[in-house]
PDB file of C-alpha atoms in Angstrom:
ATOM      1  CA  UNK V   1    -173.179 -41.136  28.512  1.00 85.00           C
ATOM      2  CA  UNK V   2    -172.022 -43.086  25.162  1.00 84.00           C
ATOM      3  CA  UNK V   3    -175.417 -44.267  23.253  1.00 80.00           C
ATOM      4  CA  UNK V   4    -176.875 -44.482  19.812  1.00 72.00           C
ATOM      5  CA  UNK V   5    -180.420 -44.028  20.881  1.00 72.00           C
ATOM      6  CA  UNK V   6    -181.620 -40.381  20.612  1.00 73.00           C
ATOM      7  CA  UNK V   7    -184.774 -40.788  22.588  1.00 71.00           C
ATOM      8  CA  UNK V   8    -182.370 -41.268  25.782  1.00 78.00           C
ATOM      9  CA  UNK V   9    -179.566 -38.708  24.703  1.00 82.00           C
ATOM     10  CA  UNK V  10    -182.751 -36.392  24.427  1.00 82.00           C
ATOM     11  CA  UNK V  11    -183.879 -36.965  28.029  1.00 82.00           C
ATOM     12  CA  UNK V  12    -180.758 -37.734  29.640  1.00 88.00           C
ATOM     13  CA  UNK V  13    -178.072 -34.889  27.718  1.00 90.00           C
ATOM     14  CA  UNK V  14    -178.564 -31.124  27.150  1.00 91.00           C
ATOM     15  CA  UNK V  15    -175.347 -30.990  24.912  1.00 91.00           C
ATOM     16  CA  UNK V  16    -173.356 -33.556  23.086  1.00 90.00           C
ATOM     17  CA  UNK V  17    -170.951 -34.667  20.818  1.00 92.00           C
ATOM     18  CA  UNK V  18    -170.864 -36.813  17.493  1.00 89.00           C
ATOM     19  CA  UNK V  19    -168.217 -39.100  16.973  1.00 87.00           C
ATOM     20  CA  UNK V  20    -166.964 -40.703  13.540  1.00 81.00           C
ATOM     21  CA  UNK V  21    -164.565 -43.111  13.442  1.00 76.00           C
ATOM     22  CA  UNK V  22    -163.085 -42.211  17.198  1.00 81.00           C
ATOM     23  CA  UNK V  23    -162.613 -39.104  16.193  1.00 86.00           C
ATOM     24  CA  UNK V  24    -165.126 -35.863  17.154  1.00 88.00           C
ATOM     25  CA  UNK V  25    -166.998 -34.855  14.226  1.00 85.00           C
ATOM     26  CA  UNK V  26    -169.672 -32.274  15.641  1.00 88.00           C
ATOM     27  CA  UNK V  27    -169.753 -30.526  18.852  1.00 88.00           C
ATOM     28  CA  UNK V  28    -172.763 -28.487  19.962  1.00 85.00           C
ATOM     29  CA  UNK V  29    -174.380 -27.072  23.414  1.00 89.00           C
ATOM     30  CA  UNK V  30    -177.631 -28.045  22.229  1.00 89.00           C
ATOM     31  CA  UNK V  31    -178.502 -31.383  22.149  1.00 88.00           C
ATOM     32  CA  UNK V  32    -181.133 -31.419  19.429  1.00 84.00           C
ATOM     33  CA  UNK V  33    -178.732 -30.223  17.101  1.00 86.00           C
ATOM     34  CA  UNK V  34    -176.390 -32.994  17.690  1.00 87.00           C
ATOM     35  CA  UNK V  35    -179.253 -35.766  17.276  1.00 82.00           C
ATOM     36  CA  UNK V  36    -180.304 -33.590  13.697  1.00 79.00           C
ATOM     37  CA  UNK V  37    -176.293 -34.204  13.064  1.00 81.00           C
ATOM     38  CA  UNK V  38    -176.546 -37.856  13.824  1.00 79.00           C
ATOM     39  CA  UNK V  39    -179.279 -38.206  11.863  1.00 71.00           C
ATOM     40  CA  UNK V  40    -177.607 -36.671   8.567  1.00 71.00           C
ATOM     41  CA  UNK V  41    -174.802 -38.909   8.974  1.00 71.00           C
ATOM     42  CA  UNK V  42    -177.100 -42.192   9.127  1.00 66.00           C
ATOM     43  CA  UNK V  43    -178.607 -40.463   5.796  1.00 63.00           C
ATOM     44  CA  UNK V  44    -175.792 -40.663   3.945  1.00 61.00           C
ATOM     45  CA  UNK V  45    -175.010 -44.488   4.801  1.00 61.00           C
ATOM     46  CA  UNK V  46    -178.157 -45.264   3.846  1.00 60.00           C
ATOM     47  CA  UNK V  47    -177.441 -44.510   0.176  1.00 65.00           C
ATOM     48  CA  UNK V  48    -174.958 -47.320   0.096  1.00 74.00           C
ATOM     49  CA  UNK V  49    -175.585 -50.784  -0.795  1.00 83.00           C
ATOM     50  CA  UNK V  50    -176.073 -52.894   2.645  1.00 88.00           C
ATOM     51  CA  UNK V  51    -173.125 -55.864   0.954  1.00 85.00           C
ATOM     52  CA  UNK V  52    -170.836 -52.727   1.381  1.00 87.00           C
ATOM     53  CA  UNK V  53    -171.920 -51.203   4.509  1.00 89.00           C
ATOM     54  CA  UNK V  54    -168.711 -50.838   7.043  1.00 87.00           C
ATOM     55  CA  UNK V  55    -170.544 -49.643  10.030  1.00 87.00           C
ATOM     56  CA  UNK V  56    -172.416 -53.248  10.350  1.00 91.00           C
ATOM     57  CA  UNK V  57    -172.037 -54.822  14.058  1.00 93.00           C
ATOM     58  CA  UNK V  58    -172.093 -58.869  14.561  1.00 94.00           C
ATOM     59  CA  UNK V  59    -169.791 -62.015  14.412  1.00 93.00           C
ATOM     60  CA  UNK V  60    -170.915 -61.969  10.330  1.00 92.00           C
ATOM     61  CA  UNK V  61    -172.309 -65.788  10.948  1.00 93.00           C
ATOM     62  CA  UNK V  62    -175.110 -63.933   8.673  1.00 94.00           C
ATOM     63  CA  UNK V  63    -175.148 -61.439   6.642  1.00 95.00           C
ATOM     64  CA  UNK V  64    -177.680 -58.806   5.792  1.00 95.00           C
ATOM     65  CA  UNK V  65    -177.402 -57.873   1.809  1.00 94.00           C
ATOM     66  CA  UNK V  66    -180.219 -56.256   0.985  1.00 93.00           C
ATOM     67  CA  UNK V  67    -183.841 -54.514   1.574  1.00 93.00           C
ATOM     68  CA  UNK V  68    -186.232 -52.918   0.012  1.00 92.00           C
ATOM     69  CA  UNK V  69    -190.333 -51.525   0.360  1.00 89.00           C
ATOM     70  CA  UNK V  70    -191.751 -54.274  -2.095  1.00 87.00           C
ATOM     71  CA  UNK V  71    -194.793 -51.740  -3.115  1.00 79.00           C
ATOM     72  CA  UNK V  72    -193.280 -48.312  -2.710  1.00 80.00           C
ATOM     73  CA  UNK V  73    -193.756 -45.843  -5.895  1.00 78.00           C
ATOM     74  CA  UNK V  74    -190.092 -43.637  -7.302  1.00 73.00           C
ATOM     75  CA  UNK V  75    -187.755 -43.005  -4.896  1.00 70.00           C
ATOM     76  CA  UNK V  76    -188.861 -45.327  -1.786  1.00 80.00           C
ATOM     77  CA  UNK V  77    -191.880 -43.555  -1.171  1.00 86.00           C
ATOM     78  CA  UNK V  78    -195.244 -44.860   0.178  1.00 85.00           C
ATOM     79  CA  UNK V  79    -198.635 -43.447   0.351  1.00 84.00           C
ATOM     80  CA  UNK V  80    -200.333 -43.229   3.715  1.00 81.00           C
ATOM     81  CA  UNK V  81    -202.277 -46.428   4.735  1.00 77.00           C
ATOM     82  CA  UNK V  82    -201.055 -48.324   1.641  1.00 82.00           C
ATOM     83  CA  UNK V  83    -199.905 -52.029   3.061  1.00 83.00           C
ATOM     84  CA  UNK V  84    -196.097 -51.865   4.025  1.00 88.00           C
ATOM     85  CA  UNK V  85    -194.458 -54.876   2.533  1.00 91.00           C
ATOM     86  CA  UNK V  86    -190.567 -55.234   3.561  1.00 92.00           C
ATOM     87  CA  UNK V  87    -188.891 -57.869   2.007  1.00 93.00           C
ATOM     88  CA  UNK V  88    -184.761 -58.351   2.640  1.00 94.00           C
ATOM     89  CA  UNK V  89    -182.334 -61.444   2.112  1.00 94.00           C
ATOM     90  CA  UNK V  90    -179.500 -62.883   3.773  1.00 93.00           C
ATOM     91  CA  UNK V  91    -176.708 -65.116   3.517  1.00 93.00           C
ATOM     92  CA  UNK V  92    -176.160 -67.637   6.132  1.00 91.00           C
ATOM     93  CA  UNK V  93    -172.031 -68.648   6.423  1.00 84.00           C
ATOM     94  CA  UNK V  94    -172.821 -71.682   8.751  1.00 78.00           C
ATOM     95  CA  UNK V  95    -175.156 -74.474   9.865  1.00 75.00           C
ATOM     96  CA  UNK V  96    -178.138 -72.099  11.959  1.00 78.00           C
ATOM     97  CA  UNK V  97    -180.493 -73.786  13.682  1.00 78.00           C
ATOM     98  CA  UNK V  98    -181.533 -70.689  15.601  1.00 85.00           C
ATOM     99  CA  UNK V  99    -181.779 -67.512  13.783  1.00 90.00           C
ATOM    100  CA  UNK V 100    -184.097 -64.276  14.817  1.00 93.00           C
ATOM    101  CA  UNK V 101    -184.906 -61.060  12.853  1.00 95.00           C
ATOM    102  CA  UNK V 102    -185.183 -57.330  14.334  1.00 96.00           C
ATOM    103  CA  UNK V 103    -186.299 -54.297  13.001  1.00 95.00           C
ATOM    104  CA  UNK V 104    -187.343 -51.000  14.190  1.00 94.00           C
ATOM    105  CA  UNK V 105    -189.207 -48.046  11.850  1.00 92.00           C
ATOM    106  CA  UNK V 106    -188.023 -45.182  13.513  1.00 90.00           C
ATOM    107  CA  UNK V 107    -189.193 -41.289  13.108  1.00 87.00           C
ATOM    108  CA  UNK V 108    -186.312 -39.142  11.899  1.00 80.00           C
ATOM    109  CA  UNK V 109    -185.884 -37.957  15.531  1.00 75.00           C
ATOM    110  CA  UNK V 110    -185.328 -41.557  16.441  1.00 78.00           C
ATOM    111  CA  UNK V 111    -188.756 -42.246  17.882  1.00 83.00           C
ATOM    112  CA  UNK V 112    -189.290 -46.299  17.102  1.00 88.00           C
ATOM    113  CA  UNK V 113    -192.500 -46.144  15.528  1.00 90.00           C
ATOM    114  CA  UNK V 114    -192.774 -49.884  15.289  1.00 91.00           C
ATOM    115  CA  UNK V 115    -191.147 -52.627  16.395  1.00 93.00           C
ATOM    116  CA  UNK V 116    -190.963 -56.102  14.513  1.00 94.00           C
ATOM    117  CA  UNK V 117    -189.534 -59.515  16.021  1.00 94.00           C
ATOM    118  CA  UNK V 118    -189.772 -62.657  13.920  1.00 93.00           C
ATOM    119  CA  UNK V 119    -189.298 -64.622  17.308  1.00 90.00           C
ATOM    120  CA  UNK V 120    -192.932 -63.183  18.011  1.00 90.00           C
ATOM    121  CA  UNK V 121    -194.317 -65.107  14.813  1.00 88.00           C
ATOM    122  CA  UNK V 122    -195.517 -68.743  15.707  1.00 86.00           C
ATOM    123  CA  UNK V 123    -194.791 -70.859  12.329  1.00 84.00           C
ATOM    124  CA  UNK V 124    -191.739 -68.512  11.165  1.00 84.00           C
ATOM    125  CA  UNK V 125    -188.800 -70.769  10.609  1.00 83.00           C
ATOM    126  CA  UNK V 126    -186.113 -70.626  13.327  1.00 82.00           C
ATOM    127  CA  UNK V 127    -182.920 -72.084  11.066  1.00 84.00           C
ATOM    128  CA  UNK V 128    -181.201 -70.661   8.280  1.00 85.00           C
ATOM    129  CA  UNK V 129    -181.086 -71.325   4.632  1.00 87.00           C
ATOM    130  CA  UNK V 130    -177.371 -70.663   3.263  1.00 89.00           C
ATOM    131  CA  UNK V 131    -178.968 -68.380   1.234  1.00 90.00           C
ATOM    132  CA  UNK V 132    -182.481 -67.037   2.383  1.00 90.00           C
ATOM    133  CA  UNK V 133    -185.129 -64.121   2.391  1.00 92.00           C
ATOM    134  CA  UNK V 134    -187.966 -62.566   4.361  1.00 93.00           C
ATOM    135  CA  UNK V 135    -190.864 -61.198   3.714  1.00 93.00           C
ATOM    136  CA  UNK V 136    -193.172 -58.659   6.202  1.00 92.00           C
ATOM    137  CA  UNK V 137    -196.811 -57.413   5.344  1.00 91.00           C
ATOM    138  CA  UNK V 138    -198.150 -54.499   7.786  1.00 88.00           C
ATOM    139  CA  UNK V 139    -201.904 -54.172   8.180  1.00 82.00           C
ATOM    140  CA  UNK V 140    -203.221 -51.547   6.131  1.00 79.00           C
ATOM    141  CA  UNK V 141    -205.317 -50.907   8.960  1.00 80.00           C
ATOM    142  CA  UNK V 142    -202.279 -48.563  10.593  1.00 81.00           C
ATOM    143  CA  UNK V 143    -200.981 -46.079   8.655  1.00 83.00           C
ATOM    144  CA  UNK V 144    -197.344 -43.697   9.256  1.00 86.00           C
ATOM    145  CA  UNK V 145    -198.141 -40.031   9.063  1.00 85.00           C
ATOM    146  CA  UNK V 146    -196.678 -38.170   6.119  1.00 86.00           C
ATOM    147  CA  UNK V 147    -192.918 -37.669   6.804  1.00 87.00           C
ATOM    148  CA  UNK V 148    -189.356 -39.253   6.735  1.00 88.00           C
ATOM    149  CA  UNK V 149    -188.562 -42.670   8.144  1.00 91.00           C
ATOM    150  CA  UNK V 150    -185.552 -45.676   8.645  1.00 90.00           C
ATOM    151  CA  UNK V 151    -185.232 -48.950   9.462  1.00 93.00           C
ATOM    152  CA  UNK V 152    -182.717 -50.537  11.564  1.00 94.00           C
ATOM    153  CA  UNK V 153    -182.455 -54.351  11.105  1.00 96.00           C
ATOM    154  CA  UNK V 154    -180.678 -56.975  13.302  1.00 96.00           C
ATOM    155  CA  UNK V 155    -179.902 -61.322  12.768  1.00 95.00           C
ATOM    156  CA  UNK V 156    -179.518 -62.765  15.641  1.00 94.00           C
ATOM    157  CA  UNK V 157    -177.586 -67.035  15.041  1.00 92.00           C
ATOM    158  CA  UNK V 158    -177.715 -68.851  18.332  1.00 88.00           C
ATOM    159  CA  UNK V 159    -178.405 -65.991  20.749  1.00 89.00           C
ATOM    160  CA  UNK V 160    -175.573 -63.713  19.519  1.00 92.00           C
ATOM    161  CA  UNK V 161    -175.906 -60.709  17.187  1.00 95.00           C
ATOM    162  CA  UNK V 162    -175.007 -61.589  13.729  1.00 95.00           C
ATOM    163  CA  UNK V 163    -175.769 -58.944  11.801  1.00 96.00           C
ATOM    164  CA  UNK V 164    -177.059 -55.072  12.902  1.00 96.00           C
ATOM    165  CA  UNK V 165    -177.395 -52.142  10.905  1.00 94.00           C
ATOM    166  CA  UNK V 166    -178.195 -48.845  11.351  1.00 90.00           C
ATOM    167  CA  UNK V 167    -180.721 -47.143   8.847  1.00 89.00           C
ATOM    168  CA  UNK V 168    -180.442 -49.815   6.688  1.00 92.00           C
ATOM    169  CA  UNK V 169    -183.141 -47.720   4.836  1.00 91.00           C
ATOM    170  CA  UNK V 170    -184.924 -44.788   4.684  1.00 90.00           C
ATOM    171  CA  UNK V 171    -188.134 -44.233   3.356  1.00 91.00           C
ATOM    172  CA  UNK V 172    -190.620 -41.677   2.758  1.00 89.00           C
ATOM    173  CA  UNK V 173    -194.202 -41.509   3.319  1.00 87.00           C
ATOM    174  CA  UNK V 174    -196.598 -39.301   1.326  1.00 83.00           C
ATOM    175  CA  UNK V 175    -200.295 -37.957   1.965  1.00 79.00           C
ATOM    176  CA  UNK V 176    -203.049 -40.011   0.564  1.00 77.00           C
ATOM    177  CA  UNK V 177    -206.305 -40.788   1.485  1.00 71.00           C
ATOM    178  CA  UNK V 178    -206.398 -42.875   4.914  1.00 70.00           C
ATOM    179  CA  UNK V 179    -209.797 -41.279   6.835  1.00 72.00           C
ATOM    180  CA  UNK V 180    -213.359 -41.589   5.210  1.00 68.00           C
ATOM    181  CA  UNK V 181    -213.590 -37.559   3.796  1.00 67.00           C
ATOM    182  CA  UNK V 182    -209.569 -37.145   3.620  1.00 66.00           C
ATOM    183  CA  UNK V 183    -209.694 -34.939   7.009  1.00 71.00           C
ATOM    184  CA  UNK V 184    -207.208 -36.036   8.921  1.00 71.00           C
ATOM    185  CA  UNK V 185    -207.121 -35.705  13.008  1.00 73.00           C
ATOM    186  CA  UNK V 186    -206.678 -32.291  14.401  1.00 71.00           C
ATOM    187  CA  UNK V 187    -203.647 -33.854  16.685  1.00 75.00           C
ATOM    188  CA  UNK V 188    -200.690 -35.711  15.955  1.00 75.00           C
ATOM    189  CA  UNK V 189    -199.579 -39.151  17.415  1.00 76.00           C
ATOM    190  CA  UNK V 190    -197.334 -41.552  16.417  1.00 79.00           C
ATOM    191  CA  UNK V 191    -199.211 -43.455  13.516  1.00 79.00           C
ATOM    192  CA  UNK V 192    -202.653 -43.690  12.288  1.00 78.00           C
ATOM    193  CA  UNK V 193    -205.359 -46.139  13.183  1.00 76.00           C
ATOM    194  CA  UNK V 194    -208.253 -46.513  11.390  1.00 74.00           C
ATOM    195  CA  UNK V 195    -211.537 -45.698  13.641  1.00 69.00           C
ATOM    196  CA  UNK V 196    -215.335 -46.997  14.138  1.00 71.00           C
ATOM    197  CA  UNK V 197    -217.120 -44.185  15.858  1.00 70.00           C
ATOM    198  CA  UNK V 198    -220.689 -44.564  17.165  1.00 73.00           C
ATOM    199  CA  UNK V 199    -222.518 -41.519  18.003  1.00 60.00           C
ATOM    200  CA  UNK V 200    -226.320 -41.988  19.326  1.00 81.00           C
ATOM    201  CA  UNK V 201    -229.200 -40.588  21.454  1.00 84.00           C
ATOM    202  CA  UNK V 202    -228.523 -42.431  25.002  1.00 80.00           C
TER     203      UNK V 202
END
């Protein structure tokens, strides 16, 4: 079984082996130490600029050159339940008149946190600019538990993938004040929502 998502090597493997470049880079009997593996290696391709990426999948009818968190403070980190603004541009090597955005925030054990699809957008324009850029707000309403996240991010021209990269960036978010009293809940899902309790005398 051949995949690059974790969640399924997790269920399906109970040891593994990394590849790099064809070649086997990492061989363990435990298959959580293989995913921690795979993880370090997206880590270090993150650090590169995305216009010099190598490990990019797509015909390259667009091009993916760079992301960023819009409000993050030193070092791409964000506070919990501060807005998420993404913003990342493109270039566009031919007339588009269909173009779709993907990207995934993953935990760094490869859960997909969220999942964002500019095809689910009504008014987003569909065609490409030669030169173009997008911009995504996130409710302030969710918030990421403290901890260390990625994106992946995908163009799709005309039904075909254009443009895919793997941890295109990693991020990390910080504890801040989210609940009313700064307790957070005593168990730990995958985000955090915030709450209207009522409590009265039936």
């Amino acid at each position: 079984f051949v995949s690059h998502n974790m969640a399924a090597m997790k269920n399906l493997c109970t040891c593994g082996i990394l590849l790099e470049n064809g070649l086997v880079s990492y061989k363990e009997d435990d298959i959580n130490e293989v995913v921690v593996k795979y993880y370090e290696s997206l880590q270090g391709k993150a650090n590169i600029a995305l216009s010099n990426r190598e490990d990019r999948i797509g015909n390259g009818r667009i091009l993916i050159n760079q992301i960023v968190l819009k409000n993050s403070i030193e070092n791409d980190r964000i506070e919990v339940g501060k807005t998420i603004e993404i913003f990342f541009s493109y270039v566009s090597f031919s007339e588009l008149s269909q173009c779709q955005f993907l990207l995934s925030i993953n935990s760094q054990n490869g859960e997909c946190i969220v999942f964002l699809d500019s095809a689910s957008q009504d008014g987003f324009v569909q065609s490409c600019y030669h030169n173009g850029s997008v911009s995504i707000s996130l409710s302030n309403q969710f918030g990421l538990p403290p901890g260390r996240y990625f994106i992946n991010i995908a163009a799709i021209a005309n039904n075909q993938m254009a443009d895919y990269i793997q941890n295109a960036l990693t991020f990390d978010v910080v504890d801040s004040l989210f609940f009313v009293g700064g307790k957070a809940p005593a168990g730990k899902g995958l985000c955090y929502v915030k709450q209207m309790w009522e409590h009265k005398k039936s």
